[in-house]
PDB file of C-alpha atoms and ligand atoms in Angstrom:
ATOM      1  CA  MET H  47     -36.923 -34.702   1.248  1.00  0.00           C
ATOM      2  CA  SER H  48     -40.477 -35.110   0.550  1.00  0.00           C
ATOM      3  CA  ALA H  49     -43.500 -32.652   1.476  1.00  0.00           C
ATOM      4  CA  ASP H  50     -45.101 -35.550   3.042  1.00  0.00           C
ATOM      5  CA  ARG H  51     -42.363 -35.562   5.625  1.00  0.00           C
ATOM      6  CA  GLY H  52     -42.906 -32.040   7.050  1.00  0.00           C
ATOM      7  CA  VAL H  53     -40.780 -29.308   7.692  1.00  0.00           C
ATOM      8  CA  LEU H  54     -37.046 -30.079   7.816  1.00  0.00           C
ATOM      9  CA  ALA H  55     -34.539 -27.566   9.438  1.00  0.00           C
ATOM     10  CA  ILE H  56     -30.781 -27.802   8.914  1.00  0.00           C
ATOM     11  CA  TYR H  57     -28.800 -26.791  11.972  1.00  0.00           C
ATOM     12  CA  PRO H  58     -25.057 -26.316  11.069  1.00  0.00           C
ATOM     13  CA  GLY H  59     -21.929 -26.161  12.808  1.00  0.00           C
ATOM     14  CA  SER H  60     -18.714 -27.431  14.105  1.00  0.00           C
ATOM     15  CA  PHE H  61     -19.856 -29.215  17.233  1.00  0.00           C
ATOM     16  CA  ASP H  62     -16.391 -29.694  18.637  1.00  0.00           C
ATOM     17  CA  PRO H  63     -17.919 -30.809  20.621  1.00  0.00           C
ATOM     18  CA  VAL H  64     -22.000 -30.639  21.044  1.00  0.00           C
ATOM     19  CA  THR H  65     -22.548 -28.521  24.049  1.00  0.00           C
ATOM     20  CA  ARG H  66     -25.650 -28.034  26.216  1.00  0.00           C
ATOM     21  CA  GLY H  67     -26.190 -24.625  24.302  1.00  0.00           C
ATOM     22  CA  HIS H  68     -26.323 -26.740  20.914  1.00  0.00           C
ATOM     23  CA  GLU H  69     -28.625 -29.306  22.282  1.00  0.00           C
ATOM     24  CA  ASP H  70     -30.912 -26.717  23.530  1.00  0.00           C
ATOM     25  CA  ILE H  71     -31.193 -25.070  20.482  1.00  0.00           C
ATOM     26  CA  ALA H  72     -31.746 -28.336  18.535  1.00  0.00           C
ATOM     27  CA  ARG H  73     -34.724 -29.417  20.968  1.00  0.00           C
ATOM     28  CA  ARG H  74     -36.289 -26.101  20.697  1.00  0.00           C
ATOM     29  CA  THR H  75     -35.962 -26.288  16.655  1.00  0.00           C
ATOM     30  CA  LEU H  76     -38.425 -29.245  17.050  1.00  0.00           C
ATOM     31  CA  ARG H  77     -41.006 -27.070  18.401  1.00  0.00           C
ATOM     32  CA  LEU H  78     -41.075 -25.144  14.894  1.00  0.00           C
ATOM     33  CA  ALA H  79     -39.890 -27.884  12.444  1.00  0.00           C
ATOM     34  CA  ASP H  80     -40.753 -31.828  11.916  1.00  0.00           C
ATOM     35  CA  ARG H  81     -37.295 -33.125  11.709  1.00  0.00           C
ATOM     36  CA  VAL H  82     -33.756 -31.550  12.564  1.00  0.00           C
ATOM     37  CA  LEU H  83     -30.763 -32.331  10.493  1.00  0.00           C
ATOM     38  CA  ILE H  84     -27.647 -31.537  12.368  1.00  0.00           C
ATOM     39  CA  ALA H  85     -24.883 -31.128  10.068  1.00  0.00           C
ATOM     40  CA  VAL H  86     -21.331 -31.086  11.164  1.00  0.00           C
ATOM     41  CA  ALA H  87     -18.964 -28.837   8.653  1.00  0.00           C
ATOM     42  CA  GLU H  88     -15.727 -30.834   7.596  1.00  0.00           C
ATOM     43  CA  THR H  89     -14.005 -27.744   6.673  1.00  0.00           C
ATOM     44  CA  SER H  90     -14.165 -25.232   9.505  1.00  0.00           C
ATOM     45  CA  THR H  91     -13.808 -21.732   8.569  1.00  0.00           C
ATOM     46  CA  GLN H  92     -12.939 -20.823  12.570  1.00  0.00           C
ATOM     47  CA  ARG H  93     -10.526 -23.425  14.104  1.00  0.00           C
ATOM     48  CA  LYS H  94      -7.605 -25.262  12.392  1.00  0.00           C
ATOM     49  CA  GLN H  95      -6.767 -27.889  15.159  1.00  0.00           C
ATOM     50  CA  PRO H  96     -10.012 -29.453  16.071  1.00  0.00           C
ATOM     51  CA  LEU H  97     -10.587 -31.501  19.462  1.00  0.00           C
ATOM     52  CA  PHE H  98     -12.724 -34.101  18.075  1.00  0.00           C
ATOM     53  CA  THR H  99     -12.411 -35.431  14.514  1.00  0.00           C
ATOM     54  CA  VAL H 100     -15.647 -35.371  12.472  1.00  0.00           C
ATOM     55  CA  GLU H 101     -16.684 -39.041  13.145  1.00  0.00           C
ATOM     56  CA  GLU H 102     -16.344 -38.597  16.841  1.00  0.00           C
ATOM     57  CA  ARG H 103     -18.409 -35.045  16.920  1.00  0.00           C
ATOM     58  CA  LEU H 104     -21.113 -37.449  14.887  1.00  0.00           C
ATOM     59  CA  GLU H 105     -21.109 -40.118  17.357  1.00  0.00           C
ATOM     60  CA  LEU H 106     -21.111 -37.899  20.478  1.00  0.00           C
ATOM     61  CA  LEU H 107     -24.376 -35.709  18.664  1.00  0.00           C
ATOM     62  CA  ARG H 108     -26.020 -38.987  17.883  1.00  0.00           C
ATOM     63  CA  GLU H 109     -25.453 -40.668  21.497  1.00  0.00           C
ATOM     64  CA  VAL H 110     -27.041 -37.179  22.985  1.00  0.00           C
ATOM     65  CA  PHE H 111     -29.759 -37.044  20.538  1.00  0.00           C
ATOM     66  CA  ARG H 112     -30.326 -41.005  21.089  1.00  0.00           C
ATOM     67  CA  ASP H 113     -34.038 -40.414  22.599  1.00  0.00           C
ATOM     68  CA  GLU H 114     -35.155 -38.135  19.833  1.00  0.00           C
ATOM     69  CA  PRO H 115     -35.664 -39.747  16.218  1.00  0.00           C
ATOM     70  CA  ARG H 116     -36.631 -36.661  14.975  1.00  0.00           C
ATOM     71  CA  VAL H 117     -33.059 -35.688  14.813  1.00  0.00           C
ATOM     72  CA  GLU H 118     -30.217 -36.915  12.191  1.00  0.00           C
ATOM     73  CA  CYS H 119     -26.750 -35.987  12.212  1.00  0.00           C
ATOM     74  CA  ALA H 120     -24.493 -35.926   9.179  1.00  0.00           C
ATOM     75  CA  SER H 121     -21.224 -34.520   7.982  1.00  0.00           C
ATOM     76  CA  PHE H 122     -20.865 -32.330   4.732  1.00  0.00           C
ATOM     77  CA  SER H 123     -18.110 -30.246   2.842  1.00  0.00           C
ATOM     78  CA  GLY H 124     -18.559 -27.537   0.803  1.00  0.00           C
ATOM     79  CA  LEU H 125     -21.079 -24.997   0.892  1.00  0.00           C
ATOM     80  CA  LEU H 126     -23.715 -25.004   3.245  1.00  0.00           C
ATOM     81  CA  VAL H 127     -26.539 -24.285   0.786  1.00  0.00           C
ATOM     82  CA  ASP H 128     -25.485 -26.968  -1.430  1.00  0.00           C
ATOM     83  CA  PHE H 129     -26.052 -29.734   1.129  1.00  0.00           C
ATOM     84  CA  ALA H 130     -29.321 -28.053   2.732  1.00  0.00           C
ATOM     85  CA  ARG H 131     -30.722 -28.066  -0.788  1.00  0.00           C
ATOM     86  CA  SER H 132     -29.475 -31.654  -1.846  1.00  0.00           C
ATOM     87  CA  ARG H 133     -31.248 -32.709   1.473  1.00  0.00           C
ATOM     88  CA  GLY H 134     -34.408 -30.797   0.805  1.00  0.00           C
ATOM     89  CA  ALA H 135     -33.952 -28.700   3.927  1.00  0.00           C
ATOM     90  CA  HIS H 136     -36.635 -25.626   4.447  1.00  0.00           C
ATOM     91  CA  CYS H 137     -34.513 -23.872   6.824  1.00  0.00           C
ATOM     92  CA  ILE H 138     -31.085 -23.100   8.272  1.00  0.00           C
ATOM     93  CA  ILE H 139     -31.173 -22.705  12.054  1.00  0.00           C
ATOM     94  CA  ARG H 140     -28.686 -20.689  13.934  1.00  0.00           C
ATOM     95  CA  GLY H 141     -28.118 -20.233  17.738  1.00  0.00           C
ATOM     96  CA  LEU H 142     -27.792 -16.449  18.864  1.00  0.00           C
ATOM     97  CA  ARG H 143     -25.902 -15.952  22.096  1.00  0.00           C
ATOM     98  CA  ALA H 144     -25.002 -12.939  23.513  1.00  0.00           C
ATOM     99  CA  VAL H 145     -24.544  -9.849  20.923  1.00  0.00           C
ATOM    100  CA  SER H 146     -21.081 -11.066  19.957  1.00  0.00           C
ATOM    101  CA  ASP H 147     -22.981 -13.356  17.594  1.00  0.00           C
ATOM    102  CA  PHE H 148     -25.138 -11.136  15.579  1.00  0.00           C
ATOM    103  CA  GLU H 149     -22.957  -9.396  13.047  1.00  0.00           C
ATOM    104  CA  TYR H 150     -21.233 -12.753  12.021  1.00  0.00           C
ATOM    105  CA  GLU H 151     -24.465 -14.069  11.821  1.00  0.00           C
ATOM    106  CA  PHE H 152     -26.253 -11.450  10.238  1.00  0.00           C
ATOM    107  CA  GLN H 153     -23.686 -11.325   7.248  1.00  0.00           C
ATOM    108  CA  MET H 154     -23.921 -15.239   6.910  1.00  0.00           C
ATOM    109  CA  ALA H 155     -27.551 -15.328   6.524  1.00  0.00           C
ATOM    110  CA  GLN H 156     -27.397 -12.505   3.552  1.00  0.00           C
ATOM    111  CA  MET H 157     -24.835 -14.549   2.054  1.00  0.00           C
ATOM    112  CA  ASN H 158     -26.601 -17.908   1.918  1.00  0.00           C
ATOM    113  CA  ARG H 159     -29.624 -16.315   0.807  1.00  0.00           C
ATOM    114  CA  GLN H 160     -27.558 -14.624  -1.865  1.00  0.00           C
ATOM    115  CA  LEU H 161     -26.316 -18.169  -2.815  1.00  0.00           C
ATOM    116  CA  TRP H 162     -29.914 -19.656  -2.574  1.00  0.00           C
ATOM    117  CA  SER H 163     -32.654 -17.230  -2.637  1.00  0.00           C
ATOM    118  CA  GLU H 164     -34.704 -19.609  -0.699  1.00  0.00           C
ATOM    119  CA  ALA H 165     -32.744 -19.814   2.304  1.00  0.00           C
ATOM    120  CA  GLU H 166     -34.245 -18.644   5.211  1.00  0.00           C
ATOM    121  CA  THR H 167     -32.119 -18.399   8.564  1.00  0.00           C
ATOM    122  CA  VAL H 168     -33.950 -18.859  11.658  1.00  0.00           C
ATOM    123  CA  PHE H 169     -32.275 -17.732  14.806  1.00  0.00           C
ATOM    124  CA  LEU H 170     -33.054 -19.093  18.228  1.00  0.00           C
ATOM    125  CA  THR H 171     -31.904 -18.067  21.481  1.00  0.00           C
ATOM    126  CA  PRO H 172     -30.687 -20.522  24.093  1.00  0.00           C
ATOM    127  CA  ASP H 173     -31.848 -20.983  27.591  1.00  0.00           C
ATOM    128  CA  VAL H 174     -30.146 -18.127  29.983  1.00  0.00           C
ATOM    129  CA  PRO H 175     -27.751 -20.744  31.386  1.00  0.00           C
ATOM    130  CA  PHE H 176     -26.260 -21.140  27.998  1.00  0.00           C
ATOM    131  CA  ALA H 177     -26.480 -17.539  26.534  1.00  0.00           C
ATOM    132  CA  PHE H 178     -22.361 -17.503  27.097  1.00  0.00           C
ATOM    133  CA  LEU H 179     -21.565 -20.942  26.390  1.00  0.00           C
ATOM    134  CA  SER H 180     -19.191 -21.674  23.487  1.00  0.00           C
ATOM    135  CA  ALA H 181     -17.740 -25.220  22.747  1.00  0.00           C
ATOM    136  CA  SER H 182     -14.287 -23.515  22.266  1.00  0.00           C
ATOM    137  CA  LEU H 183     -14.506 -22.137  25.794  1.00  0.00           C
ATOM    138  CA  VAL H 184     -15.565 -25.490  27.033  1.00  0.00           C
ATOM    139  CA  ARG H 185     -12.591 -27.081  25.331  1.00  0.00           C
ATOM    140  CA  GLU H 186     -10.302 -24.546  27.139  1.00  0.00           C
ATOM    141  CA  VAL H 187     -11.654 -24.842  30.518  1.00  0.00           C
ATOM    142  CA  ALA H 188     -11.502 -28.842  30.203  1.00  0.00           C
ATOM    143  CA  ALA H 189      -7.855 -28.665  28.784  1.00  0.00           C
ATOM    144  CA  LEU H 190      -6.676 -26.878  31.980  1.00  0.00           C
ATOM    145  CA  GLY H 191      -8.747 -29.449  34.491  1.00  0.00           C
ATOM    146  CA  GLY H 192     -11.588 -26.990  35.113  1.00  0.00           C
ATOM    147  CA  ASP H 193     -15.199 -28.850  35.581  1.00  0.00           C
ATOM    148  CA  VAL H 194     -17.521 -28.724  32.510  1.00  0.00           C
ATOM    149  CA  SER H 195     -20.029 -30.884  33.820  1.00  0.00           C
ATOM    150  CA  ALA H 196     -22.740 -28.172  34.040  1.00  0.00           C
ATOM    151  CA  PHE H 197     -22.148 -27.340  30.088  1.00  0.00           C
ATOM    152  CA  VAL H 198     -22.111 -30.763  28.337  1.00  0.00           C
ATOM    153  CA  SER H 199     -24.070 -33.958  28.557  1.00  0.00           C
ATOM    154  CA  PRO H 200     -22.430 -37.285  29.953  1.00  0.00           C
ATOM    155  CA  PRO H 201     -21.054 -39.064  27.237  1.00  0.00           C
ATOM    156  CA  VAL H 202     -19.055 -35.798  26.033  1.00  0.00           C
ATOM    157  CA  LEU H 203     -17.672 -35.016  29.221  1.00  0.00           C
ATOM    158  CA  GLU H 204     -16.530 -39.027  29.298  1.00  0.00           C
ATOM    159  CA  ALA H 205     -14.763 -38.229  26.082  1.00  0.00           C
ATOM    160  CA  MET H 206     -13.466 -35.204  26.806  1.00  0.00           C
ATOM    161  CA  ARG H 207     -11.481 -36.663  29.918  1.00  0.00           C
ATOM    162  CA  ARG H 208     -10.512 -39.558  27.644  1.00  0.00           C
ATOM    163  CA  LYS H 209      -8.948 -37.318  25.111  1.00  0.00           C
ATOM    164  CA  LEU H 210      -7.824 -34.258  27.113  1.00  0.00           C
ATOM    165  CA  GLY H 211      -6.637 -37.026  29.801  1.00  0.00           C
ATOM    166  CA  GLY H 212      -3.859 -38.203  27.630  1.00  0.00           C
ATOM    167  CA  GLU H 213      -3.234 -34.586  26.611  1.00  0.00           C
ATOM    168  CA  ALA H 214      -2.926 -33.084  29.825  1.00  0.00           C
ATOM    169  CA  ARG H 215      -0.667 -35.793  31.018  1.00  0.00           C
ATOM    170  CA  LYS H 216       1.738 -34.696  28.511  1.00  0.00           C
ATOM    171  CA  GLY H 217       1.420 -31.297  29.539  1.00  0.00           C
ATOM    172  CA  GLU H 218       1.367 -31.950  33.035  1.00  0.00           C
ATOM    173  CA  PHE H 219      -2.385 -30.737  33.666  1.00  0.00           C
ATOM    174  CA  PRO H 220      -4.227 -32.704  35.942  1.00  0.00           C
TER     175      PRO H 220
HETATM  176  P1  ADP P 750     -19.279 -22.892  18.666  1.00  0.00           P
HETATM  177  O1  ADP P 750     -19.389 -21.173  18.352  1.00  0.00           O
HETATM  178  O2  ADP P 750     -19.553 -23.335  20.186  1.00  0.00           O
HETATM  179  O3  ADP P 750     -18.169 -23.574  18.526  1.00  0.00           O
HETATM  180  P2  ADP P 750     -20.604 -24.011  16.639  1.00  0.00           P
HETATM  181  O4  ADP P 750     -19.962 -23.616  15.466  1.00  0.00           O
HETATM  182  O5  ADP P 750     -20.917 -25.661  16.476  1.00  0.00           O
HETATM  183  O6  ADP P 750     -20.372 -23.725  18.102  1.00  0.00           O
HETATM  184  O7  ADP P 750     -22.048 -23.531  16.615  1.00  0.00           O
HETATM  185  C1  ADP P 750     -23.245 -23.828  15.782  1.00  0.00           C
HETATM  186  C2  ADP P 750     -24.468 -22.830  16.075  1.00  0.00           C
HETATM  187  O8  ADP P 750     -24.839 -23.238  17.359  1.00  0.00           O
HETATM  188  C3  ADP P 750     -24.025 -21.404  15.573  1.00  0.00           C
HETATM  189  O9  ADP P 750     -24.997 -20.629  15.269  1.00  0.00           O
HETATM  190  C4  ADP P 750     -23.901 -20.997  17.040  1.00  0.00           C
HETATM  191  O10 ADP P 750     -24.162 -19.591  17.294  1.00  0.00           O
HETATM  192  C5  ADP P 750     -24.851 -22.004  17.854  1.00  0.00           C
HETATM  193  N1  ADP P 750     -24.746 -21.797  19.120  1.00  0.00           N
HETATM  194  C6  ADP P 750     -23.479 -22.822  19.790  1.00  0.00           C
HETATM  195  N2  ADP P 750     -23.234 -22.583  21.232  1.00  0.00           N
HETATM  196  C7  ADP P 750     -24.808 -22.206  21.786  1.00  0.00           C
HETATM  197  C8  ADP P 750     -25.283 -21.548  22.932  1.00  0.00           C
HETATM  198  N3  ADP P 750     -24.633 -21.900  23.804  1.00  0.00           N
HETATM  199  N4  ADP P 750     -26.314 -21.128  22.551  1.00  0.00           N
HETATM  200  C9  ADP P 750     -27.171 -20.704  21.631  1.00  0.00           C
HETATM  201  N5  ADP P 750     -26.481 -21.040  20.207  1.00  0.00           N
HETATM  202  C10 ADP P 750     -25.140 -21.541  20.301  1.00  0.00           C
END
């Protein structure tokens, strides 16, 4: 990344799948930074059995941000700070929902600063309707046949229907 291309923010996560909460945070980031690199972690510390493959998650992210040339999507393995540094990122973006995110995020920000002293983590809060939304909750509700159309974009909804349609039939869910 060269200085003439402005401020680059990196927004890491698992995005399994991208929700309207993630989308809200990425679009807000563009008010502060010139470009956002959405970085899908190949090795998740949180979830062993993902719903979508990393490639599928990237495809959905690219579809959702089709209208926004300042958003780029890539996957990474290993340490976030190494990837961020290699791409010339200036800051790390994380979303903060209701209080539950705070402790983990605070620890992570301190650790990343320890690993890379220039790493500044910027926390953004989402619009109120997304303040309690998580990808895991969306996956659970959708797997049980619930309507998640308020929480994910149409291409994501469609991909979840295709994916869970097969699985749900196996488990005799609608
Ligand atoms: P999730 O926790 O939904 O599985 P990720 O691991 O992909 O999501 O999260 C990536 C980042 O996006 C984290 O900083 C997380 O706190 C943030 N995030 C996820 N959902 C929301 C939301 N609804 N509002 C604000 N931030 C969010």
